[in-house]
Amino acid sequence: MRLLLIEDDDDVATYVRNGLREAGHAVDLAADGRDGLLMAAAEPYDLLIVDRGLPKLDGLALVKTLRGTGDDTPVLFLTALGTVDQRVEGLRAGGDDYLTKPFAFSELQARIDALHRRRTQAAPETILQVADLELELLSRTARRNGRDIELLPREFALLEFLMRHAGQVVTRTMLLEKVWDYHFDPQTNVIDVHVSRLRSKIDRGFSAPLIHTVRGVGYVLRAPA
Amino acid sequence: MRLLLIEDDDDVATYVRNGLREAGHAVDLAADGRDGLLMAAAEPYDLLIVDRGLPKLDGLALVKTLRGTGDDTPVLFLTALGTVDQRVEGLRAGGDDYLTKPFAFSELQARIDALHRRRTQAAPETILQVADLELELLSRTARRNGRDIELLPREFALLEFLMRHAGQVVTRTMLLEKVWDYHFDPQTNVIDVHVSRLRSKIDRGFSAPLIHTVRGVGYVLRAPA
DNA sequence: CTCGAACATGAACGGGATGTCATGAGCACC
DNA sequence: GGTGCTCATGACATCCCGTTCATGTTCGAG
């Protein structure tokens, strides 16, 4: 689980970060609101833990801005500003939970888990994304760089499989099993042909291709470095 | 928004219920844990507000039981049991939020809204259900009474449209527009043929058909009475 | 009950999506 | 830089899905 902690007080930041790391999370740290916003916008996090009294950009404004961009990453406010009005303000601004300092670490963890539990169980993925390529599973359409791409059923299945294994090499055998449901080798180049057709739709005309062939093994879908 | 309040203290129950009703919610009330569990299981609620010290079945056990059945309705604990350990316990048992008495009504409302906001925005529908017929939009398969049914693309589109308008009569013109994307009358019986094929897959062999023809108008998908 | 129109359905047809083939290009190893 | 194998791709063949057609059935009005 990837977390972003936005907190300017070094002592609190260190304490929380260490605790969360021990619990097995990957924790990034931002020391002011400006940095926090930039990092939150640049990387996909599972949860943001946000202080309110931050230098450069306060936590409340940060969350409002983020929500304004359509980002719906869960936010947990962790702050000393604990009056009822302040708590309401934080939740109304788009926060999902609000915990006041001083706090018990065990409660922070329980609240983080509760947010995460709901998010993962309640939401089957409906959009796959790799670099600037998006695949909408419900409408069965692909989009690259904002441009809509029509896919035939088999091409869709192939791309979905590649995207679900983005960054991993996918062997021909895997493709035959999972995309074609062949449990034998058809002794033909079906795969090559469909990869070629898919490439012509999603890579043709773009400077950096996403589909790469791994000679003797298979293919990878990988975001350009 | 449909809420179920499970609270044995009459004064608190009345106070909360009235406040929520003024905010425009439909509120049901259960005065003990047993009733609360039965009501939560019988009706679909958007949120449960649960006290912990309840007669017959305490709130914690209630939520654990509910989660055990696979019910994932959001739960907000509203209780006087406010130590850190008790809060953690409540969240770990499957609660989504935990507010301790005495509480400010405005905060309760803000927390309810936060839970609801996340639930609705984050979850595009992925399964349609009418009576014992289910349609999984991601895997593109139908199931009736637990039995899997294979659908061709056009059949799938047709069934999806009928299910999204379950209970309403769907005219031939609507079907041509929305399922076939024809903006004229093809002067053929395409629709009849596909309805017939769909029927043979989802209604054949079941005592109560779901697809009904409305002579001179179109078709309806309706759950049997 | 009769008659006409609307609907149901099995069968055949046509076209598009998928798979096959043949040829050419690219890469690795020597 | 040659050689053999792997991969890329345009063209062709096949098969399945969607549409049409023909025929039978049901329904409602009078």
Short mmCIF file of C-alpha atoms (C1' of nucleotides) in Angstrom, two decimals:
data_model
loop_
_atom_site.label_atom_id
_atom_site.label_comp_id
_atom_site.label_asym_id
_atom_site.label_seq_id
_atom_site.Cartn_x
_atom_site.Cartn_y
_atom_site.Cartn_z
CA MET A 1 0.00 0.00 0.00
CA ARG A 2 1.47 3.33 -1.10
CA LEU A 3 0.90 6.22 1.30
CA LEU A 4 1.80 9.88 1.09
CA LEU A 5 2.28 11.69 4.38
CA ILE A 6 2.09 15.46 4.18
CA GLU A 7 3.37 16.85 7.48
CA ASP A 8 5.76 19.67 8.36
CA ASP A 9 6.57 18.71 11.93
CA ASP A 10 9.65 16.53 11.74
CA ASP A 11 9.01 14.64 14.94
CA VAL A 12 5.47 13.69 14.02
CA ALA A 13 6.46 12.88 10.46
CA THR A 14 9.23 10.55 11.52
CA TYR A 15 7.10 8.86 14.12
CA VAL A 16 4.22 8.22 11.77
CA ARG A 17 6.39 7.23 8.87
CA ASN A 18 8.32 4.67 10.85
CA GLY A 19 5.21 3.20 12.32
CA LEU A 20 3.57 2.83 8.93
CA ARG A 21 6.67 1.35 7.38
CA GLU A 22 6.82 -1.24 10.11
CA ALA A 23 3.25 -2.07 9.26
CA GLY A 24 4.44 -2.84 5.75
CA HIS A 25 3.41 0.26 3.83
CA ALA A 26 5.47 2.27 1.37
CA VAL A 27 5.48 5.80 2.73
CA ASP A 28 6.53 8.97 0.92
CA LEU A 29 6.87 12.21 2.80
CA ALA A 30 6.17 15.80 1.81
CA ALA A 31 7.18 18.58 4.19
CA ASP A 32 4.93 21.33 2.87
CA GLY A 33 1.64 21.71 1.05
CA ARG A 34 3.08 22.68 -2.30
CA ASP A 35 5.28 19.59 -2.48
CA GLY A 36 2.48 17.44 -1.19
CA LEU A 37 0.12 18.55 -3.92
CA LEU A 38 2.71 18.02 -6.62
CA MET A 39 3.58 14.56 -5.39
CA ALA A 40 -0.06 13.55 -4.99
CA ALA A 41 -0.78 14.70 -8.52
CA ALA A 42 2.26 13.00 -10.02
CA GLU A 43 2.02 9.55 -8.46
CA PRO A 44 -0.94 7.31 -7.72
CA TYR A 45 -1.24 6.79 -3.96
CA ASP A 46 -3.65 4.59 -2.07
CA LEU A 47 -4.10 7.18 0.66
CA LEU A 48 -3.00 10.67 1.65
CA ILE A 49 -2.46 11.56 5.30
CA VAL A 50 -2.65 15.32 5.53
CA ASP A 51 -1.81 17.80 8.27
CA ARG A 52 -3.74 21.05 8.16
CA GLY A 53 -1.29 23.68 9.33
CA LEU A 54 1.23 23.38 6.52
CA PRO A 55 3.64 25.95 5.13
CA LYS A 56 3.14 27.30 1.58
CA LEU A 57 -0.26 25.68 1.09
CA ASP A 58 -2.48 24.57 3.94
CA GLY A 59 -3.93 21.10 4.03
CA LEU A 60 -7.50 22.16 3.50
CA ALA A 61 -6.68 24.09 0.33
CA LEU A 62 -4.54 21.23 -0.84
CA VAL A 63 -7.37 18.73 -0.63
CA LYS A 64 -9.86 21.10 -2.22
CA THR A 65 -7.49 21.66 -5.11
CA LEU A 66 -6.87 17.97 -5.55
CA ARG A 67 -10.58 17.19 -5.57
CA GLY A 68 -11.05 19.98 -8.08
CA THR A 69 -8.80 18.15 -10.50
CA GLY A 70 -10.95 15.03 -10.24
CA ASP A 71 -8.48 13.14 -8.08
CA ASP A 72 -10.40 10.98 -5.63
CA THR A 73 -7.59 9.39 -3.66
CA PRO A 74 -8.79 8.84 -0.07
CA VAL A 75 -7.65 11.52 2.37
CA LEU A 76 -7.25 11.23 6.11
CA PHE A 77 -6.69 14.48 7.98
CA LEU A 78 -4.30 14.19 10.90
CA THR A 79 -4.11 17.50 12.68
CA ALA A 80 -4.21 19.42 15.92
CA LEU A 81 -7.11 21.54 14.68
CA GLY A 82 -9.80 19.59 16.44
CA THR A 83 -12.89 21.69 17.04
CA VAL A 84 -16.14 20.42 15.69
CA ASP A 85 -16.23 23.16 13.08
CA GLN A 86 -12.75 22.35 11.91
CA ARG A 87 -13.53 18.66 11.65
CA VAL A 88 -16.67 19.37 9.67
CA GLU A 89 -14.74 21.73 7.45
CA GLY A 90 -12.14 19.07 6.71
CA LEU A 91 -14.70 16.43 5.84
CA ARG A 92 -16.70 18.84 3.70
CA ALA A 93 -13.57 19.77 1.81
CA GLY A 94 -13.28 16.21 0.59
CA GLY A 95 -11.61 14.42 3.47
CA ASP A 96 -12.65 10.84 4.17
CA ASP A 97 -11.68 10.78 7.82
CA TYR A 98 -10.40 13.19 10.42
CA LEU A 99 -8.20 12.28 13.35
CA THR A 100 -6.97 14.85 15.85
CA LYS A 101 -3.62 15.07 17.58
CA PRO A 102 -2.73 13.76 20.00
CA PHE A 103 -3.73 10.43 18.58
CA ALA A 104 -3.06 6.75 19.24
CA PHE A 105 -1.10 5.06 16.52
CA SER A 106 -3.29 2.00 16.72
CA GLU A 107 -6.32 4.10 15.88
CA LEU A 108 -4.60 5.70 12.92
CA GLN A 109 -3.79 2.30 11.61
CA ALA A 110 -7.31 1.02 12.14
CA ARG A 111 -8.76 3.99 10.29
CA ILE A 112 -6.31 3.59 7.44
CA ASP A 113 -7.25 -0.06 7.16
CA ALA A 114 -10.95 0.76 7.23
CA LEU A 115 -10.56 3.22 4.36
CA HIS A 116 -8.49 0.79 2.37
CA ARG A 117 -10.75 -2.14 3.04
CA ARG A 118 -13.75 -0.31 1.69
CA ARG A 119 -11.95 1.03 -1.32
CA THR A 120 -10.59 -2.30 -2.46
CA GLN A 121 -13.54 -4.53 -1.73
CA ALA A 122 -16.18 -2.21 -3.08
CA ALA A 123 -14.48 -1.25 -6.30
CA PRO A 124 -13.58 -3.71 -9.02
CA GLU A 125 -11.24 -2.02 -11.43
CA THR A 126 -13.03 -0.51 -14.35
CA ILE A 127 -10.21 1.40 -16.03
CA LEU A 128 -6.73 0.10 -16.70
CA GLN A 129 -3.98 2.62 -17.26
CA VAL A 130 -0.40 2.35 -18.47
CA ALA A 131 1.40 5.55 -19.34
CA ASP A 132 -0.98 7.56 -21.54
CA LEU A 133 -2.93 4.50 -22.59
CA GLU A 134 -6.28 3.86 -20.94
CA LEU A 135 -8.63 0.93 -21.33
CA GLU A 136 -12.22 1.29 -20.21
CA LEU A 137 -13.46 -2.15 -19.37
CA LEU A 138 -17.15 -1.25 -19.28
CA SER A 139 -17.42 0.56 -22.58
CA ARG A 140 -14.69 -1.63 -24.07
CA THR A 141 -12.85 1.28 -25.60
CA ALA A 142 -9.22 2.28 -25.51
CA ARG A 143 -7.82 5.77 -25.47
CA ARG A 144 -4.29 6.98 -25.99
CA ASN A 145 -3.38 10.56 -25.32
CA GLY A 146 -7.05 11.45 -25.35
CA ARG A 147 -7.60 9.89 -28.75
CA ASP A 148 -10.26 7.15 -28.94
CA ILE A 149 -9.26 3.82 -30.43
CA GLU A 150 -11.66 1.18 -31.68
CA LEU A 151 -10.76 -2.39 -30.82
CA LEU A 152 -12.13 -5.66 -32.07
CA PRO A 153 -13.04 -8.22 -29.39
CA ARG A 154 -9.86 -10.25 -29.68
CA GLU A 155 -7.69 -7.17 -29.75
CA PHE A 156 -9.45 -5.93 -26.63
CA ALA A 157 -8.83 -9.20 -24.81
CA LEU A 158 -5.20 -9.18 -25.83
CA LEU A 159 -4.64 -5.59 -24.75
CA GLU A 160 -6.43 -6.17 -21.46
CA PHE A 161 -4.14 -9.08 -20.70
CA LEU A 162 -1.03 -7.12 -21.59
CA MET A 163 -2.14 -4.18 -19.46
CA ARG A 164 -2.93 -6.35 -16.47
CA HIS A 165 0.62 -7.63 -16.71
CA ALA A 166 2.25 -4.33 -17.62
CA GLY A 167 5.97 -4.41 -17.04
CA GLN A 168 6.09 -8.21 -17.03
CA VAL A 169 7.09 -10.29 -19.98
CA VAL A 170 4.16 -12.28 -21.25
CA THR A 171 4.97 -15.55 -22.98
CA ARG A 172 3.26 -16.92 -26.03
CA THR A 173 2.05 -19.85 -24.00
CA MET A 174 0.41 -17.55 -21.49
CA LEU A 175 -1.33 -15.68 -24.27
CA LEU A 176 -2.59 -18.86 -25.90
CA GLU A 177 -3.94 -20.06 -22.57
CA LYS A 178 -5.48 -16.87 -21.29
CA VAL A 179 -6.50 -14.90 -24.36
CA TRP A 180 -7.29 -17.68 -26.80
CA ASP A 181 -8.13 -20.44 -24.34
CA TYR A 182 -6.06 -22.80 -26.46
CA HIS A 183 -4.46 -25.52 -24.39
CA PHE A 184 -2.18 -26.67 -27.17
CA ASP A 185 0.13 -25.04 -29.66
CA PRO A 186 -1.80 -24.19 -32.84
CA GLN A 187 1.48 -24.19 -34.81
CA THR A 188 0.53 -20.94 -36.44
CA ASN A 189 1.39 -17.31 -35.91
CA VAL A 190 -2.02 -16.17 -34.62
CA ILE A 191 -0.38 -14.24 -31.83
CA ASP A 192 2.06 -12.43 -34.08
CA VAL A 193 -0.74 -11.35 -36.34
CA HIS A 194 -2.88 -9.97 -33.55
CA VAL A 195 0.01 -8.24 -31.85
CA SER A 196 0.79 -6.64 -35.15
CA ARG A 197 -2.78 -5.44 -35.58
CA LEU A 198 -2.87 -4.15 -32.03
CA ARG A 199 0.37 -2.28 -32.53
CA SER A 200 -0.96 -0.60 -35.62
CA LYS A 201 -3.81 0.74 -33.51
CA ILE A 202 -2.15 1.79 -30.28
CA ASP A 203 1.48 2.42 -31.19
CA ARG A 204 1.36 3.63 -34.80
CA GLY A 205 1.82 7.38 -34.88
CA PHE A 206 3.23 7.71 -31.38
CA SER A 207 6.88 8.44 -30.74
CA ALA A 208 7.32 5.90 -27.95
CA PRO A 209 5.86 2.44 -28.51
CA LEU A 210 4.34 0.61 -25.56
CA ILE A 211 4.43 -2.93 -26.90
CA HIS A 212 7.90 -4.43 -27.05
CA THR A 213 8.89 -7.84 -28.30
CA VAL A 214 11.22 -9.95 -26.22
CA ARG A 215 12.90 -12.13 -28.74
CA GLY A 216 12.50 -15.84 -28.09
CA VAL A 217 10.15 -15.28 -25.18
CA GLY A 218 7.13 -13.11 -25.81
CA TYR A 219 5.98 -9.51 -25.40
CA VAL A 220 5.88 -6.75 -22.78
CA LEU A 221 3.71 -3.72 -22.43
CA ARG A 222 5.87 -1.13 -20.74
CA ALA A 223 5.65 2.60 -20.14
CA PRO A 224 8.52 4.45 -21.79
CA ALA A 225 11.30 5.51 -19.43
CA MET B 1 -30.65 8.08 1.10
CA ARG B 2 -31.96 5.22 3.25
CA LEU B 3 -30.49 4.96 6.74
CA LEU B 4 -30.98 2.47 9.52
CA LEU B 5 -30.41 3.71 13.04
CA ILE B 6 -29.85 1.01 15.64
CA GLU B 7 -30.08 2.64 19.06
CA ASP B 8 -31.81 1.66 22.28
CA ASP B 9 -31.82 5.01 24.04
CA ASP B 10 -35.09 6.67 23.10
CA ASP B 11 -33.88 10.21 23.57
CA VAL B 12 -30.80 9.80 21.41
CA ALA B 13 -32.72 7.84 18.81
CA THR B 14 -35.40 10.48 18.48
CA TYR B 15 -32.89 13.30 18.36
CA VAL B 16 -30.78 11.68 15.66
CA ARG B 17 -33.70 10.45 13.64
CA ASN B 18 -35.37 13.83 13.53
CA GLY B 19 -32.16 15.55 12.57
CA LEU B 20 -31.48 13.14 9.75
CA ARG B 21 -35.03 13.35 8.49
CA GLU B 22 -34.78 17.11 8.37
CA ALA B 23 -31.65 16.63 6.29
CA GLY B 24 -33.77 14.70 3.82
CA HIS B 25 -32.92 11.11 4.64
CA ALA B 26 -35.30 8.20 5.07
CA VAL B 27 -34.56 6.79 8.51
CA ASP B 28 -35.66 3.47 9.95
CA LEU B 29 -35.13 2.71 13.60
CA ALA B 30 -34.30 -0.50 15.42
CA ALA B 31 -34.36 -0.52 19.22
CA ASP B 32 -32.21 -3.58 19.81
CA GLY B 33 -29.47 -5.54 18.11
CA ARG B 34 -31.58 -8.47 17.05
CA ASP B 35 -34.11 -6.30 15.25
CA GLY B 36 -31.32 -4.21 13.78
CA LEU B 37 -29.63 -7.22 12.26
CA LEU B 38 -32.86 -8.55 10.82
CA MET B 39 -33.77 -5.22 9.29
CA ALA B 40 -30.29 -4.65 7.89
CA ALA B 41 -30.35 -8.08 6.30
CA ALA B 42 -33.85 -7.72 4.90
CA GLU B 43 -33.62 -4.29 3.30
CA PRO B 44 -30.86 -2.57 1.38
CA TYR B 45 -29.68 0.50 3.29
CA ASP B 46 -27.13 3.08 2.26
CA LEU B 47 -25.73 3.29 5.78
CA LEU B 48 -26.14 1.79 9.22
CA ILE B 49 -25.64 3.93 12.32
CA VAL B 50 -24.97 1.56 15.18
CA ASP B 51 -24.78 1.99 18.93
CA ARG B 52 -22.59 -0.51 20.76
CA GLY B 53 -24.34 -1.15 24.03
CA LEU B 54 -27.49 -2.70 22.67
CA PRO B 55 -29.89 -5.17 24.28
CA LYS B 56 -30.16 -8.72 22.91
CA LEU B 57 -27.19 -8.40 20.54
CA ASP B 58 -24.47 -5.83 20.99
CA GLY B 59 -23.44 -3.58 18.13
CA LEU B 60 -20.03 -5.10 17.67
CA ALA B 61 -21.38 -8.60 17.27
CA LEU B 62 -24.08 -7.28 14.98
CA VAL B 63 -21.57 -5.78 12.58
CA LYS B 64 -19.33 -8.83 12.67
CA THR B 65 -22.27 -11.05 11.84
CA LEU B 66 -23.38 -8.81 9.03
CA ARG B 67 -19.92 -8.74 7.49
CA GLY B 68 -19.78 -12.49 7.85
CA THR B 69 -22.77 -12.79 5.55
CA GLY B 70 -20.99 -10.74 2.91
CA ASP B 71 -23.04 -7.61 3.51
CA ASP B 72 -20.83 -4.58 2.98
CA THR B 73 -23.21 -1.75 3.77
CA PRO B 74 -21.22 1.12 5.34
CA VAL B 75 -21.39 1.23 9.13
CA LEU B 76 -20.88 4.21 11.40
CA PHE B 77 -20.57 3.45 15.09
CA LEU B 78 -22.16 6.06 17.33
CA THR B 79 -21.51 5.17 20.91
CA ALA B 80 -20.38 6.24 24.36
CA LEU B 81 -17.66 3.58 24.41
CA GLY B 82 -14.84 5.86 23.40
CA THR B 83 -11.49 4.54 24.54
CA VAL B 84 -8.85 4.03 21.90
CA ASP B 85 -9.11 0.27 22.24
CA GLN B 86 -12.84 0.37 21.78
CA ARG B 87 -12.58 2.56 18.72
CA VAL B 88 -9.98 0.27 17.18
CA GLU B 89 -12.13 -2.71 18.00
CA GLY B 90 -15.11 -1.17 16.24
CA LEU B 91 -13.18 -0.32 13.11
CA ARG B 92 -11.53 -3.73 13.02
CA ALA B 93 -14.91 -5.39 13.31
CA GLY B 94 -15.90 -3.87 9.99
CA GLY B 95 -16.99 -0.36 10.95
CA ASP B 96 -16.23 2.42 8.50
CA ASP B 97 -16.24 5.25 11.00
CA TYR B 98 -16.53 5.69 14.74
CA LEU B 99 -18.01 8.70 16.47
CA THR B 100 -18.26 8.94 20.26
CA LYS B 101 -21.02 10.44 22.36
CA PRO B 102 -21.40 13.21 23.16
CA PHE B 103 -21.19 14.28 19.55
CA ALA B 104 -22.07 17.31 17.46
CA PHE B 105 -24.84 16.68 15.01
CA SER B 106 -23.04 18.62 12.32
CA GLU B 107 -20.09 16.26 12.56
CA LEU B 108 -22.30 13.21 12.32
CA GLN B 109 -23.81 14.64 9.20
CA ALA B 110 -20.44 15.48 7.69
CA ARG B 111 -19.18 11.97 8.35
CA ILE B 112 -22.29 10.42 6.86
CA ASP B 113 -21.87 12.54 3.78
CA ALA B 114 -18.20 11.63 3.48
CA LEU B 115 -19.02 7.93 3.56
CA HIS B 116 -21.80 8.31 1.05
CA ARG B 117 -19.78 10.54 -1.26
CA ARG B 118 -17.04 7.98 -1.50
CA ARG B 119 -19.37 5.07 -1.97
CA THR B 120 -21.33 6.60 -4.80
CA GLN B 121 -18.57 8.30 -6.71
CA ALA B 122 -16.11 5.46 -6.55
CA ALA B 123 -18.38 2.68 -7.69
CA PRO B 124 -19.68 2.39 -11.24
CA GLU B 125 -22.18 -0.42 -11.45
CA THR B 126 -20.62 -3.64 -12.50
CA ILE B 127 -23.45 -6.11 -11.91
CA LEU B 128 -27.06 -5.65 -12.95
CA GLN B 129 -29.67 -7.71 -11.20
CA VAL B 130 -33.35 -8.37 -11.84
CA ALA B 131 -34.99 -11.14 -9.87
CA ASP B 132 -32.69 -14.15 -10.11
CA LEU B 133 -31.04 -12.91 -13.28
CA GLU B 134 -27.62 -11.30 -12.98
CA LEU B 135 -25.51 -9.66 -15.64
CA GLU B 136 -21.81 -9.15 -15.03
CA LEU B 137 -20.74 -6.22 -17.13
CA LEU B 138 -17.02 -6.88 -16.81
CA SER B 139 -16.95 -10.54 -17.73
CA ARG B 140 -19.92 -10.06 -20.04
CA THR B 141 -21.68 -13.13 -18.73
CA ALA B 142 -25.20 -13.66 -17.51
CA ARG B 143 -26.33 -15.95 -14.76
CA ARG B 144 -29.79 -17.10 -13.86
CA ASN B 145 -30.42 -18.99 -10.69
CA GLY B 146 -26.70 -19.64 -10.42
CA ARG B 147 -26.52 -21.12 -13.91
CA ASP B 148 -24.09 -19.46 -16.31
CA ILE B 149 -25.39 -18.30 -19.66
CA GLU B 150 -23.28 -17.44 -22.68
CA LEU B 151 -24.35 -14.38 -24.63
CA LEU B 152 -23.32 -13.12 -28.03
CA PRO B 153 -22.39 -9.44 -28.24
CA ARG B 154 -25.71 -8.26 -29.59
CA GLU B 155 -27.64 -10.37 -27.13
CA PHE B 156 -25.57 -8.91 -24.34
CA ALA B 157 -26.26 -5.34 -25.45
CA LEU B 158 -29.95 -6.08 -25.74
CA LEU B 159 -30.18 -7.69 -22.33
CA GLU B 160 -28.18 -4.90 -20.72
CA PHE B 161 -30.61 -2.35 -22.11
CA LEU B 162 -33.62 -4.30 -20.96
CA MET B 163 -32.16 -4.72 -17.48
CA ARG B 164 -31.29 -1.04 -17.16
CA HIS B 165 -34.94 -0.35 -17.90
CA ALA B 166 -36.39 -3.22 -15.91
CA GLY B 167 -40.08 -2.71 -15.21
CA GLN B 168 -40.46 -0.13 -17.98
CA VAL B 169 -41.83 -0.91 -21.38
CA VAL B 170 -39.15 -0.52 -23.99
CA THR B 171 -40.34 0.39 -27.48
CA ARG B 172 -38.95 -0.93 -30.71
CA THR B 173 -37.80 2.54 -31.61
CA MET B 174 -35.81 2.81 -28.38
CA LEU B 175 -34.16 -0.50 -29.06
CA LEU B 176 -33.25 0.43 -32.62
CA GLU B 177 -31.75 3.70 -31.39
CA LYS B 178 -29.89 2.47 -28.35
CA VAL B 179 -28.97 -1.12 -29.08
CA TRP B 180 -28.57 -1.03 -32.85
CA ASP B 181 -27.75 2.64 -33.30
CA TYR B 182 -30.13 2.68 -36.25
CA HIS B 183 -31.77 6.04 -36.68
CA PHE B 184 -34.33 4.76 -39.14
CA ASP B 185 -36.67 1.82 -39.41
CA PRO B 186 -34.93 -1.11 -41.11
CA GLN B 187 -38.33 -2.55 -42.09
CA THR B 188 -37.25 -5.97 -40.93
CA ASN B 189 -37.78 -8.05 -37.82
CA VAL B 190 -34.23 -7.87 -36.45
CA ILE B 191 -35.52 -7.08 -33.01
CA ASP B 192 -37.97 -9.96 -32.94
CA VAL B 193 -35.27 -12.39 -33.91
CA HIS B 194 -32.87 -11.25 -31.23
CA VAL B 195 -35.53 -11.14 -28.56
CA SER B 196 -36.44 -14.66 -29.52
CA ARG B 197 -32.84 -15.83 -29.21
CA LEU B 198 -32.41 -14.04 -25.92
CA ARG B 199 -35.55 -15.63 -24.59
CA SER B 200 -34.35 -19.06 -25.54
CA LYS B 201 -31.26 -18.43 -23.44
CA ILE B 202 -32.60 -16.72 -20.34
CA ASP B 203 -36.23 -17.80 -20.11
CA ARG B 204 -36.33 -21.27 -21.64
CA GLY B 205 -36.54 -23.86 -18.92
CA PHE B 206 -37.65 -21.48 -16.17
CA SER B 207 -41.17 -21.46 -14.84
CA ALA B 208 -41.57 -17.67 -14.82
CA PRO B 209 -40.37 -15.78 -17.88
CA LEU B 210 -38.76 -12.37 -17.39
CA ILE B 211 -39.19 -10.99 -20.89
CA HIS B 212 -42.76 -10.06 -21.76
CA THR B 213 -44.08 -8.70 -25.01
CA VAL B 214 -46.36 -5.72 -24.96
CA ARG B 215 -48.35 -6.08 -28.10
CA GLY B 216 -48.16 -3.10 -30.41
CA VAL B 217 -45.58 -1.35 -28.25
CA GLY B 218 -42.48 -3.33 -27.40
CA TYR B 219 -41.08 -5.45 -24.59
CA VAL B 220 -40.58 -5.37 -20.81
CA LEU B 221 -38.19 -7.16 -18.55
CA ARG B 222 -40.03 -7.65 -15.30
CA ALA B 223 -39.50 -9.70 -12.17
CA PRO B 224 -42.36 -12.14 -11.62
CA ALA B 225 -44.86 -11.07 -8.95
"C1'" DC C 1 -65.83 -17.51 -34.31
"C1'" DT C 2 -63.42 -15.14 -38.06
"C1'" DC C 3 -60.02 -12.45 -39.80
"C1'" DG C 4 -56.07 -9.52 -39.97
"C1'" DA C 5 -52.14 -7.83 -37.88
"C1'" DA C 6 -48.44 -8.45 -34.77
"C1'" DC C 7 -45.23 -11.57 -33.08
"C1'" DA C 8 -42.29 -16.09 -32.86
"C1'" DT C 9 -38.91 -18.92 -34.80
"C1'" DG C 10 -36.24 -22.12 -37.79
"C1'" DA C 11 -33.33 -21.76 -41.72
"C1'" DA C 12 -30.47 -19.51 -45.10
"C1'" DC C 13 -27.48 -15.77 -46.48
"C1'" DG C 14 -23.80 -12.26 -46.32
"C1'" DG C 15 -20.13 -9.77 -44.33
"C1'" DG C 16 -16.89 -8.86 -41.03
"C1'" DA C 17 -13.76 -10.63 -37.58
"C1'" DT C 18 -10.43 -14.14 -36.92
"C1'" DG C 19 -7.13 -17.38 -38.28
"C1'" DT C 20 -3.72 -19.04 -41.98
"C1'" DC C 21 -0.20 -18.48 -45.23
"C1'" DA C 22 3.72 -16.50 -47.69
"C1'" DT C 23 7.08 -13.32 -48.00
"C1'" DG C 24 10.18 -9.93 -46.25
"C1'" DA C 25 12.63 -7.68 -42.50
"C1'" DG C 26 15.33 -7.78 -38.22
"C1'" DC C 27 18.19 -9.74 -34.84
"C1'" DA C 28 21.77 -12.82 -32.71
"C1'" DC C 29 25.44 -15.67 -33.06
"C1'" DC C 30 29.39 -16.90 -35.12
"C1'" DG D 1 29.36 -9.66 -42.61
"C1'" DG D 2 27.15 -13.97 -43.52
"C1'" DT D 3 23.63 -17.29 -41.93
"C1'" DG D 4 19.68 -19.11 -39.74
"C1'" DC D 5 15.99 -18.31 -36.95
"C1'" DT D 6 12.45 -15.25 -35.10
"C1'" DC D 7 9.27 -11.85 -35.85
"C1'" DA D 8 6.33 -8.44 -38.86
"C1'" DT D 9 2.85 -7.76 -42.06
"C1'" DG D 10 -0.06 -7.70 -46.28
"C1'" DA D 11 -3.13 -10.79 -48.59
"C1'" DC D 12 -6.19 -14.61 -48.58
"C1'" DA D 13 -9.43 -18.13 -46.54
"C1'" DT D 14 -12.64 -19.55 -43.16
"C1'" DC D 15 -16.03 -19.40 -39.92
"C1'" DC D 16 -19.27 -17.33 -36.97
"C1'" DC D 17 -22.45 -13.60 -35.87
"C1'" DG D 18 -26.01 -10.71 -37.36
"C1'" DT D 19 -29.53 -9.92 -40.57
"C1'" DT D 20 -33.01 -11.28 -43.64
"C1'" DC D 21 -36.60 -14.23 -45.19
"C1'" DA D 22 -40.42 -17.46 -44.99
"C1'" DT D 23 -43.67 -19.72 -42.45
"C1'" DG D 24 -46.35 -20.66 -38.47
"C1'" DT D 25 -48.57 -19.00 -34.22
"C1'" DT D 26 -50.94 -15.93 -31.10
"C1'" DC D 27 -53.73 -12.19 -29.97
"C1'" DG D 28 -57.50 -8.89 -30.13
"C1'" DA D 29 -61.32 -6.61 -32.43
"C1'" DG D 30 -65.76 -7.08 -34.17
#
